[in-house]
Amino acid sequence: MTSIDCLTLEVADPTAAERFYTDAFGLGKQVRLRASEEPTSGFRGFTVSLVVSQPSIVDGFFGAALAAGATELKPAKKSLWGYGGVVQAPDGTIWQLASSSKKDTGPDSRHIDEIVVLLGVSDMAATKRFYVDRGLKVAKSFGSKYVEFDGSSSPIKLSLYGRRGLAKVAGVPPEGSGSHRLTIGGGTETFTDPDGFLWAPEAA
């Protein structure tokens, strides 16, 4: 297991979800959809980040997402680390739209540089060790707060965040229960990580 090929979001209405993701982000094969009625409530324990090169692209995706039916969780604005905002799709998935740049160098290109799935974990050391044992290499690590794995060969990068910290970043309460409504597609075997996130060779 050295890369993530795609994410499958489990949604109540795949047709409506596909329309949203096409209109909002123009996402293709990296994000797939599957019908599911699995019970879920509150924070699902993960977010997905679209990392772009400048604020105008963040604003473009942010506006398109709201127009397509998303809910604003945090407005797009400057911060210490750059520029970004957070929205929640109609299916419940939380999306961070972010750029490390605070200034525009050109018009909105709607180009996504990176897709990152951030998993909220309860025991950072144990979960970090779990993934390292499965072949992932740590690129950045900040104690019990944040771990980023090397995703240079992967369409989607993986990062770990403390669950409460990730909920705060997302702008939602940390409480939640039931299904994550997510399957991570990568590797050659099906397994579940320490926080209940499901991996499968083909997440379609």
PDB file of N, CA and C in Angstrom, residues 151-195:
ATOM      1  N   GLY A 151       3.053  11.707  -0.707  1.00  0.00           N
ATOM      2  CA  GLY A 151       2.079  11.353  -1.731  1.00  0.00           C
ATOM      3  C   GLY A 151       2.552  11.682  -3.122  1.00  0.00           C
ATOM      4  N   SER A 152       3.867  11.717  -3.317  1.00  0.00           N
ATOM      5  CA  SER A 152       4.426  12.123  -4.604  1.00  0.00           C
ATOM      6  C   SER A 152       4.042  11.188  -5.749  1.00  0.00           C
ATOM      7  N   SER A 153       3.738   9.938  -5.426  1.00  0.00           N
ATOM      8  CA  SER A 153       3.368   8.980  -6.469  1.00  0.00           C
ATOM      9  C   SER A 153       1.879   8.666  -6.468  1.00  0.00           C
ATOM     10  N   SER A 154       1.097   9.469  -5.755  1.00  0.00           N
ATOM     11  CA  SER A 154      -0.317   9.165  -5.569  1.00  0.00           C
ATOM     12  C   SER A 154      -1.206  10.301  -6.064  1.00  0.00           C
ATOM     13  N   PRO A 155      -2.339   9.994  -6.698  1.00  0.00           N
ATOM     14  CA  PRO A 155      -3.276  11.045  -7.105  1.00  0.00           C
ATOM     15  C   PRO A 155      -3.875  11.792  -5.917  1.00  0.00           C
ATOM     16  N   ILE A 156      -3.930  11.122  -4.757  1.00  0.00           N
ATOM     17  CA  ILE A 156      -4.506  11.713  -3.556  1.00  0.00           C
ATOM     18  C   ILE A 156      -3.544  11.507  -2.393  1.00  0.00           C
ATOM     19  N   LYS A 157      -3.299  12.554  -1.638  1.00  0.00           N
ATOM     20  CA  LYS A 157      -2.414  12.465  -0.486  1.00  0.00           C
ATOM     21  C   LYS A 157      -3.198  12.143   0.782  1.00  0.00           C
ATOM     22  N   LEU A 158      -2.503  11.560   1.756  1.00  0.00           N
ATOM     23  CA  LEU A 158      -3.102  11.204   3.035  1.00  0.00           C
ATOM     24  C   LEU A 158      -2.428  11.975   4.157  1.00  0.00           C
ATOM     25  N   SER A 159      -3.249  12.568   5.021  1.00  0.00           N
ATOM     26  CA  SER A 159      -2.747  13.218   6.225  1.00  0.00           C
ATOM     27  C   SER A 159      -3.599  12.800   7.414  1.00  0.00           C
ATOM     28  N   LEU A 160      -2.988  12.805   8.587  1.00  0.00           N
ATOM     29  CA  LEU A 160      -3.687  12.481   9.828  1.00  0.00           C
ATOM     30  C   LEU A 160      -3.745  13.730  10.700  1.00  0.00           C
ATOM     31  N   TYR A 161      -4.860  13.910  11.356  1.00  0.00           N
ATOM     32  CA  TYR A 161      -5.063  15.056  12.238  1.00  0.00           C
ATOM     33  C   TYR A 161      -5.767  14.542  13.484  1.00  0.00           C
ATOM     34  N   GLY A 162      -5.489  15.109  14.640  1.00  0.00           N
ATOM     35  CA  GLY A 162      -6.279  14.763  15.814  1.00  0.00           C
ATOM     36  C   GLY A 162      -7.744  15.064  15.533  1.00  0.00           C
ATOM     37  N   ARG A 163      -8.643  14.175  15.923  1.00  0.00           N
ATOM     38  CA  ARG A 163     -10.051  14.334  15.552  1.00  0.00           C
ATOM     39  C   ARG A 163     -10.633  15.677  15.993  1.00  0.00           C
ATOM     40  N   ARG A 164     -10.393  16.069  17.231  1.00  0.00           N
ATOM     41  CA  ARG A 164     -10.940  17.330  17.722  1.00  0.00           C
ATOM     42  C   ARG A 164     -10.330  18.513  16.967  1.00  0.00           C
ATOM     43  N   GLY A 165      -9.036  18.421  16.678  1.00  0.00           N
ATOM     44  CA  GLY A 165      -8.383  19.485  15.935  1.00  0.00           C
ATOM     45  C   GLY A 165      -8.920  19.614  14.526  1.00  0.00           C
ATOM     46  N   LEU A 166      -9.171  18.480  13.875  1.00  0.00           N
ATOM     47  CA  LEU A 166      -9.697  18.503  12.516  1.00  0.00           C
ATOM     48  C   LEU A 166     -11.117  19.078  12.496  1.00  0.00           C
ATOM     49  N   ALA A 167     -11.912  18.720  13.485  1.00  0.00           N
ATOM     50  CA  ALA A 167     -13.267  19.264  13.571  1.00  0.00           C
ATOM     51  C   ALA A 167     -13.223  20.784  13.743  1.00  0.00           C
ATOM     52  N   LYS A 168     -12.267  21.253  14.530  1.00  0.00           N
ATOM     53  CA  LYS A 168     -12.127  22.699  14.727  1.00  0.00           C
ATOM     54  C   LYS A 168     -11.745  23.391  13.431  1.00  0.00           C
ATOM     55  N   VAL A 169     -10.818  22.788  12.690  1.00  0.00           N
ATOM     56  CA  VAL A 169     -10.418  23.333  11.394  1.00  0.00           C
ATOM     57  C   VAL A 169     -11.618  23.385  10.447  1.00  0.00           C
ATOM     58  N   ALA A 170     -12.447  22.343  10.512  1.00  0.00           N
ATOM     59  CA  ALA A 170     -13.609  22.256   9.628  1.00  0.00           C
ATOM     60  C   ALA A 170     -14.743  23.182  10.056  1.00  0.00           C
ATOM     61  N   GLY A 171     -14.735  23.600  11.318  1.00  0.00           N
ATOM     62  CA  GLY A 171     -15.791  24.474  11.808  1.00  0.00           C
ATOM     63  C   GLY A 171     -17.040  23.746  12.257  1.00  0.00           C
ATOM     64  N   VAL A 172     -16.858  22.492  12.743  1.00  0.00           N
ATOM     65  CA  VAL A 172     -17.996  21.698  13.206  1.00  0.00           C
ATOM     66  C   VAL A 172     -17.683  21.094  14.576  1.00  0.00           C
ATOM     67  N   PRO A 173     -18.705  20.703  15.355  1.00  0.00           N
ATOM     68  CA  PRO A 173     -18.462  20.001  16.612  1.00  0.00           C
ATOM     69  C   PRO A 173     -17.790  18.653  16.343  1.00  0.00           C
ATOM     70  N   PRO A 174     -16.936  18.170  17.245  1.00  0.00           N
ATOM     71  CA  PRO A 174     -16.204  16.923  16.999  1.00  0.00           C
ATOM     72  C   PRO A 174     -17.037  15.660  17.163  1.00  0.00           C
ATOM     73  N   GLU A 175     -18.198  15.777  17.795  1.00  0.00           N
ATOM     74  CA  GLU A 175     -19.001  14.585  18.049  1.00  0.00           C
ATOM     75  C   GLU A 175     -19.592  14.033  16.755  1.00  0.00           C
ATOM     76  N   GLY A 176     -19.651  12.719  16.689  1.00  0.00           N
ATOM     77  CA  GLY A 176     -20.250  12.057  15.540  1.00  0.00           C
ATOM     78  C   GLY A 176     -20.269  10.558  15.748  1.00  0.00           C
ATOM     79  N   SER A 177     -21.150   9.874  15.048  1.00  0.00           N
ATOM     80  CA  SER A 177     -21.230   8.419  15.195  1.00  0.00           C
ATOM     81  C   SER A 177     -21.738   7.798  13.907  1.00  0.00           C
ATOM     82  N   GLY A 178     -21.613   6.486  13.830  1.00  0.00           N
ATOM     83  CA  GLY A 178     -22.084   5.762  12.660  1.00  0.00           C
ATOM     84  C   GLY A 178     -21.034   5.671  11.581  1.00  0.00           C
ATOM     85  N   SER A 179     -21.463   5.475  10.355  1.00  0.00           N
ATOM     86  CA  SER A 179     -20.570   5.246   9.232  1.00  0.00           C
ATOM     87  C   SER A 179     -19.787   6.508   8.862  1.00  0.00           C
ATOM     88  N   HIS A 180     -18.517   6.322   8.460  1.00  0.00           N
ATOM     89  CA  HIS A 180     -17.743   7.434   7.914  1.00  0.00           C
ATOM     90  C   HIS A 180     -18.268   7.830   6.535  1.00  0.00           C
ATOM     91  N   ARG A 181     -18.978   6.904   5.864  1.00  0.00           N
ATOM     92  CA  ARG A 181     -19.461   7.108   4.496  1.00  0.00           C
ATOM     93  C   ARG A 181     -18.290   7.372   3.540  1.00  0.00           C
ATOM     94  N   LEU A 182     -17.202   6.646   3.742  1.00  0.00           N
ATOM     95  CA  LEU A 182     -16.009   6.826   2.921  1.00  0.00           C
ATOM     96  C   LEU A 182     -15.284   5.496   2.756  1.00  0.00           C
ATOM     97  N   THR A 183     -14.848   5.203   1.536  1.00  0.00           N
ATOM     98  CA  THR A 183     -13.929   4.093   1.279  1.00  0.00           C
ATOM     99  C   THR A 183     -12.730   4.652   0.525  1.00  0.00           C
ATOM    100  N   ILE A 184     -11.537   4.358   1.025  1.00  0.00           N
ATOM    101  CA  ILE A 184     -10.301   4.842   0.412  1.00  0.00           C
ATOM    102  C   ILE A 184      -9.777   3.756  -0.516  1.00  0.00           C
ATOM    103  N   GLY A 185      -9.588   4.089  -1.777  1.00  0.00           N
ATOM    104  CA  GLY A 185      -9.170   3.105  -2.762  1.00  0.00           C
ATOM    105  C   GLY A 185      -7.666   3.116  -2.967  1.00  0.00           C
ATOM    106  N   GLY A 186      -7.003   2.031  -2.566  1.00  0.00           N
ATOM    107  CA  GLY A 186      -5.562   1.939  -2.734  1.00  0.00           C
ATOM    108  C   GLY A 186      -5.036   0.639  -2.166  1.00  0.00           C
ATOM    109  N   GLY A 187      -3.867   0.233  -2.635  1.00  0.00           N
ATOM    110  CA  GLY A 187      -3.264  -0.988  -2.122  1.00  0.00           C
ATOM    111  C   GLY A 187      -3.815  -2.232  -2.776  1.00  0.00           C
ATOM    112  N   THR A 188      -3.504  -3.372  -2.172  1.00  0.00           N
ATOM    113  CA  THR A 188      -3.887  -4.657  -2.760  1.00  0.00           C
ATOM    114  C   THR A 188      -4.778  -5.484  -1.851  1.00  0.00           C
ATOM    115  N   GLU A 189      -5.148  -4.926  -0.698  1.00  0.00           N
ATOM    116  CA  GLU A 189      -5.993  -5.677   0.234  1.00  0.00           C
ATOM    117  C   GLU A 189      -7.024  -4.761   0.871  1.00  0.00           C
ATOM    118  N   THR A 190      -8.076  -5.385   1.378  1.00  0.00           N
ATOM    119  CA  THR A 190      -9.104  -4.652   2.103  1.00  0.00           C
ATOM    120  C   THR A 190      -8.786  -4.689   3.595  1.00  0.00           C
ATOM    121  N   PHE A 191      -8.818  -3.539   4.228  1.00  0.00           N
ATOM    122  CA  PHE A 191      -8.563  -3.483   5.672  1.00  0.00           C
ATOM    123  C   PHE A 191      -9.225  -2.243   6.250  1.00  0.00           C
ATOM    124  N   THR A 192      -9.299  -2.210   7.568  1.00  0.00           N
ATOM    125  CA  THR A 192      -9.855  -1.070   8.293  1.00  0.00           C
ATOM    126  C   THR A 192      -8.799  -0.543   9.253  1.00  0.00           C
ATOM    127  N   ASP A 193      -8.598   0.763   9.262  1.00  0.00           N
ATOM    128  CA  ASP A 193      -7.556   1.330  10.118  1.00  0.00           C
ATOM    129  C   ASP A 193      -8.056   1.476  11.558  1.00  0.00           C
ATOM    130  N   PRO A 194      -7.217   1.921  12.500  1.00  0.00           N
ATOM    131  CA  PRO A 194      -7.620   1.970  13.911  1.00  0.00           C
ATOM    132  C   PRO A 194      -8.820   2.868  14.199  1.00  0.00           C
ATOM    133  N   ASP A 195      -9.121   3.807  13.298  1.00  0.00           N
ATOM    134  CA  ASP A 195     -10.263   4.696  13.514  1.00  0.00           C
ATOM    135  C   ASP A 195     -11.482   4.324  12.676  1.00  0.00           C
TER     136      ASP A 195
END
